[in-house]
Tab-separated table of C-alpha atoms and ligand atoms in Angstrom:
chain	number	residue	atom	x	y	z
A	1	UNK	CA	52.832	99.458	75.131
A	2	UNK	CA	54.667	98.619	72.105
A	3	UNK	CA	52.852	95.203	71.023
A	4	UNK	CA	55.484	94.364	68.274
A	5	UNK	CA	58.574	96.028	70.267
A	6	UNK	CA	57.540	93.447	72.671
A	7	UNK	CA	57.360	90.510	70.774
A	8	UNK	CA	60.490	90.931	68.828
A	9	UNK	CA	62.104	90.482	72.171
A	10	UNK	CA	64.326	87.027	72.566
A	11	UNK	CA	64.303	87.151	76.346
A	12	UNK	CA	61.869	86.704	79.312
A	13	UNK	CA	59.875	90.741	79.065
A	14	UNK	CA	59.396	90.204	82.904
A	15	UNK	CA	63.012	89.192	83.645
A	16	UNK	CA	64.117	92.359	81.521
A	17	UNK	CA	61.933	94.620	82.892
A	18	UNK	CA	63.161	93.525	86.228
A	19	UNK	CA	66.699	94.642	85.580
A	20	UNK	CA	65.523	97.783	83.853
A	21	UNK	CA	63.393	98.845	87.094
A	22	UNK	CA	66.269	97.934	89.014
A	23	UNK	CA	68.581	99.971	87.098
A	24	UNK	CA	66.143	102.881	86.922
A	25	UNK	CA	65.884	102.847	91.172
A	26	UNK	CA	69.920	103.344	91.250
A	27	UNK	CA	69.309	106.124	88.698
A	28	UNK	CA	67.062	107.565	91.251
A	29	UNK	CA	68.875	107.091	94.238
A	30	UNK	CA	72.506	108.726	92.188
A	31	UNK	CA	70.952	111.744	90.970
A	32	UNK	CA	70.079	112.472	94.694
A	33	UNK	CA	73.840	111.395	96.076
A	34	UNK	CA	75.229	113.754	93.307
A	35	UNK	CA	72.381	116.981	93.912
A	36	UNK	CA	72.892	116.765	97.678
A	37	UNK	CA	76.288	116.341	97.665
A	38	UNK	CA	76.969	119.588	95.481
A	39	UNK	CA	74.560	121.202	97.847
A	40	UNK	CA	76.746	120.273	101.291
A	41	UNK	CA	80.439	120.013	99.999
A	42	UNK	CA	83.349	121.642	102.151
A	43	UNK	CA	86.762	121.802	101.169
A	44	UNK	CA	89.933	122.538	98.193
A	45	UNK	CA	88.008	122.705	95.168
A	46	UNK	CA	84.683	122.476	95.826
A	47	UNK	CA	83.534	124.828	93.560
A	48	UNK	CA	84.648	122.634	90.472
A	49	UNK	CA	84.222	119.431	92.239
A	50	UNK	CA	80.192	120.655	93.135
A	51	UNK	CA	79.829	121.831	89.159
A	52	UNK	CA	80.803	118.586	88.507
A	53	UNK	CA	78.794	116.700	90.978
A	54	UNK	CA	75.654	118.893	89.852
A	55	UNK	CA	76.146	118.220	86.237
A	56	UNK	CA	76.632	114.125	87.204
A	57	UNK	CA	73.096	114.710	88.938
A	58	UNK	CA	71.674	115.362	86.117
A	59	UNK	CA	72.497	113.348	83.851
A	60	UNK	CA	71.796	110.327	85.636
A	61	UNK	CA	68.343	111.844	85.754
A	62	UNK	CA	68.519	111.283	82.201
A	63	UNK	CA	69.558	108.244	82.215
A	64	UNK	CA	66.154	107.475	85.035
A	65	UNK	CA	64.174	109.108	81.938
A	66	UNK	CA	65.895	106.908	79.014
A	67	UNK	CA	64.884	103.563	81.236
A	68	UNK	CA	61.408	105.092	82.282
A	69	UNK	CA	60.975	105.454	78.623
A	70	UNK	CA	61.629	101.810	77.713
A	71	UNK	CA	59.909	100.487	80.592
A	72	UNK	CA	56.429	101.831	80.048
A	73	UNK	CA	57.222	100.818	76.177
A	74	UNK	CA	57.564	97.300	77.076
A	75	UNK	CA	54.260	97.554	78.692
A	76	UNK	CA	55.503	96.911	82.430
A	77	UNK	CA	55.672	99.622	85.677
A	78	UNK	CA	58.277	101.655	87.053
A	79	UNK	CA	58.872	101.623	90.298
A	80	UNK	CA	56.470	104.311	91.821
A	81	UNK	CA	57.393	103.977	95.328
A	82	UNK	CA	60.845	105.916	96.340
A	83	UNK	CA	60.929	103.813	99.430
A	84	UNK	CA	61.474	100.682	96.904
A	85	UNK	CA	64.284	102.499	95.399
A	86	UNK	CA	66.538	101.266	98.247
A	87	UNK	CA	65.189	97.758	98.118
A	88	UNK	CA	65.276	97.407	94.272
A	89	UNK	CA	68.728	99.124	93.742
A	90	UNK	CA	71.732	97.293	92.770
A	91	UNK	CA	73.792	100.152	94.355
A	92	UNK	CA	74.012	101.649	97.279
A	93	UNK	CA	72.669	105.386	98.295
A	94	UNK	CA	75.440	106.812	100.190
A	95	UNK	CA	74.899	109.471	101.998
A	96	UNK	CA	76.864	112.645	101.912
A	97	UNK	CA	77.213	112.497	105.852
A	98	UNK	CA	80.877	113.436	105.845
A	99	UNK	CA	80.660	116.611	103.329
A	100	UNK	CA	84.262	116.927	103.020
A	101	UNK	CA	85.100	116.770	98.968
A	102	UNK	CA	87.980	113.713	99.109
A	103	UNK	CA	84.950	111.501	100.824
A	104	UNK	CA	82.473	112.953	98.412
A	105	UNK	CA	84.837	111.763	95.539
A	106	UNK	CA	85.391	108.589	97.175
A	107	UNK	CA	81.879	107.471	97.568
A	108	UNK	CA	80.625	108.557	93.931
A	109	UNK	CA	83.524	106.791	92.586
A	110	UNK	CA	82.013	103.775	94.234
A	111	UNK	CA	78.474	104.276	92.939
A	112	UNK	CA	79.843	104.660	89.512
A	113	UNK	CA	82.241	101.511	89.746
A	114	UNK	CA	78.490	100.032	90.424
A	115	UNK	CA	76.765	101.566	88.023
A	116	UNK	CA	79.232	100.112	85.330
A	117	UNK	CA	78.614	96.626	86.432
A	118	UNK	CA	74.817	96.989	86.097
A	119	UNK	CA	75.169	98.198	82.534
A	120	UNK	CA	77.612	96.292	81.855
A	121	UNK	CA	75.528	93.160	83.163
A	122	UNK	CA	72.393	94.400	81.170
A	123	UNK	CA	74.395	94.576	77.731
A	124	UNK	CA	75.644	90.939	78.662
A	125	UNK	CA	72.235	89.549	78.869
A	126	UNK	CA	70.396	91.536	76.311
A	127	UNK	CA	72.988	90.807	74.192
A	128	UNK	CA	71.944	89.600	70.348
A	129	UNK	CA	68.333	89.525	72.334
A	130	UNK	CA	66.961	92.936	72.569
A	131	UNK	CA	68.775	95.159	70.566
A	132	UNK	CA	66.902	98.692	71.769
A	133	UNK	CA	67.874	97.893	75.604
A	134	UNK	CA	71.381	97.099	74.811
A	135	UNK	CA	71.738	100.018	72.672
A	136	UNK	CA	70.414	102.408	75.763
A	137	UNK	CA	72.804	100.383	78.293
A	138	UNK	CA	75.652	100.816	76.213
A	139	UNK	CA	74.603	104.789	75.643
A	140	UNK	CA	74.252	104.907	79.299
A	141	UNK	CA	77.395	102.582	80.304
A	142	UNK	CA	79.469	105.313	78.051
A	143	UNK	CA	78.450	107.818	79.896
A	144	UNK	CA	79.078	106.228	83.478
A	145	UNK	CA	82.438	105.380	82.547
A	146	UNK	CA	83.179	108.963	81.550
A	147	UNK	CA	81.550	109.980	85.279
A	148	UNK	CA	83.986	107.529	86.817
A	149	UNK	CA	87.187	109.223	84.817
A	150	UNK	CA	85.819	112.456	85.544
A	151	UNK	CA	85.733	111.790	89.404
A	152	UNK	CA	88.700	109.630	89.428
A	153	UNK	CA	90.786	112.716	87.703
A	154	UNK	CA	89.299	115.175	90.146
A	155	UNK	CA	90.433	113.134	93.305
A	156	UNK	CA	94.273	112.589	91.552
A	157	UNK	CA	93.805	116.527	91.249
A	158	UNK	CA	92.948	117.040	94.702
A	159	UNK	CA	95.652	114.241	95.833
A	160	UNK	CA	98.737	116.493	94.056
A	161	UNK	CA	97.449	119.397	95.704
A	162	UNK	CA	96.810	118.420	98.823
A	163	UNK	CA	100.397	116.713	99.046
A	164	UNK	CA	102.525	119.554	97.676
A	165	UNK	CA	100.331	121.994	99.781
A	166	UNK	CA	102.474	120.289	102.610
A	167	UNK	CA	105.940	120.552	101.831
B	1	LIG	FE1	73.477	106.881	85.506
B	2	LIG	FE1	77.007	108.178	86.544
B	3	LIG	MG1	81.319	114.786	83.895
């Protein structure tokens, strides 16, 4: 633990380290929603689509290592069950039941959409209070909002060519 990274801290460490853990179990449960889905898509453009979804996967594994990181520095304990990753997460797992690449899209979209409120909440209230966290929330929050473009442009893509394909 970082004693003096700790105490420069102008919030409640336990409250923080709440919303980090919490944010850390969606991390979890989105790099699995993005590796499985790569693994079972079916339809136009899956190659591309699955690149993408693979490449999503892991960087929200980064983004599991960048809050892992701080957590253990503020002296508190990630969650070490993956059974609590459903309970603690702010967002849903959704699983890739339907493989077809439109629902895929559609449900990642969603858990990014989420994932943008929770970092958007944690720069709110770390805010002029703990300057390292809301530096890492708005390095991750950049990042999630470029995941939610990405997907958002591949679905328009899919949308054009899916409609023309018909006439
Ligand atoms: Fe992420
Ligand atoms: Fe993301
Ligand atoms: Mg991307």
């Amino acid at each position: 633990m970082g004693t003096r990274a700790r105490e420069i801290i102008g919030m409640n460490v336990d409250e923080l380290l709440a919303l980090l853990n919490q944010a850390y179990a969606s991390e979890w449960l989105a790099y699995y929603q993005y590796w499985l889905g790569a693994k079972v898509i079916k339809g136009p453009m899956k190659d591309s689509v699955a690149a993408e979804l693979l490449l999503h996967a892991n960087e929200e594994l980064a983004h599991a290592t960048l809050l892992v990181t701080r957590i253990i520095q503020l002296g508190g304990t990630p969650v070490l069950e993956p059974k609590e990753w459903y309970t603690q997460s702010p967002c849903k797992y959704d699983a890739p039941a339907d493989p077809y690449v439109a629902v895929l899209l559609a449900q990642n979209i969603a858990g990014e959409q989420c994932a943008i409120s929770t970092y958007k909440n944690l720069m709110d209230v770390t805010k002029d209070k703990d300057m390292v966290t809301y530096n890492l929330a708005l390095t991750i929050l950049t990042q999630e909002v470029e995941h939610e473009e990405d997907l958002q442009s591949l679905k328009e893509d899919l949308d054009l060519m899916v409609s023309r394909g018909d006439k």
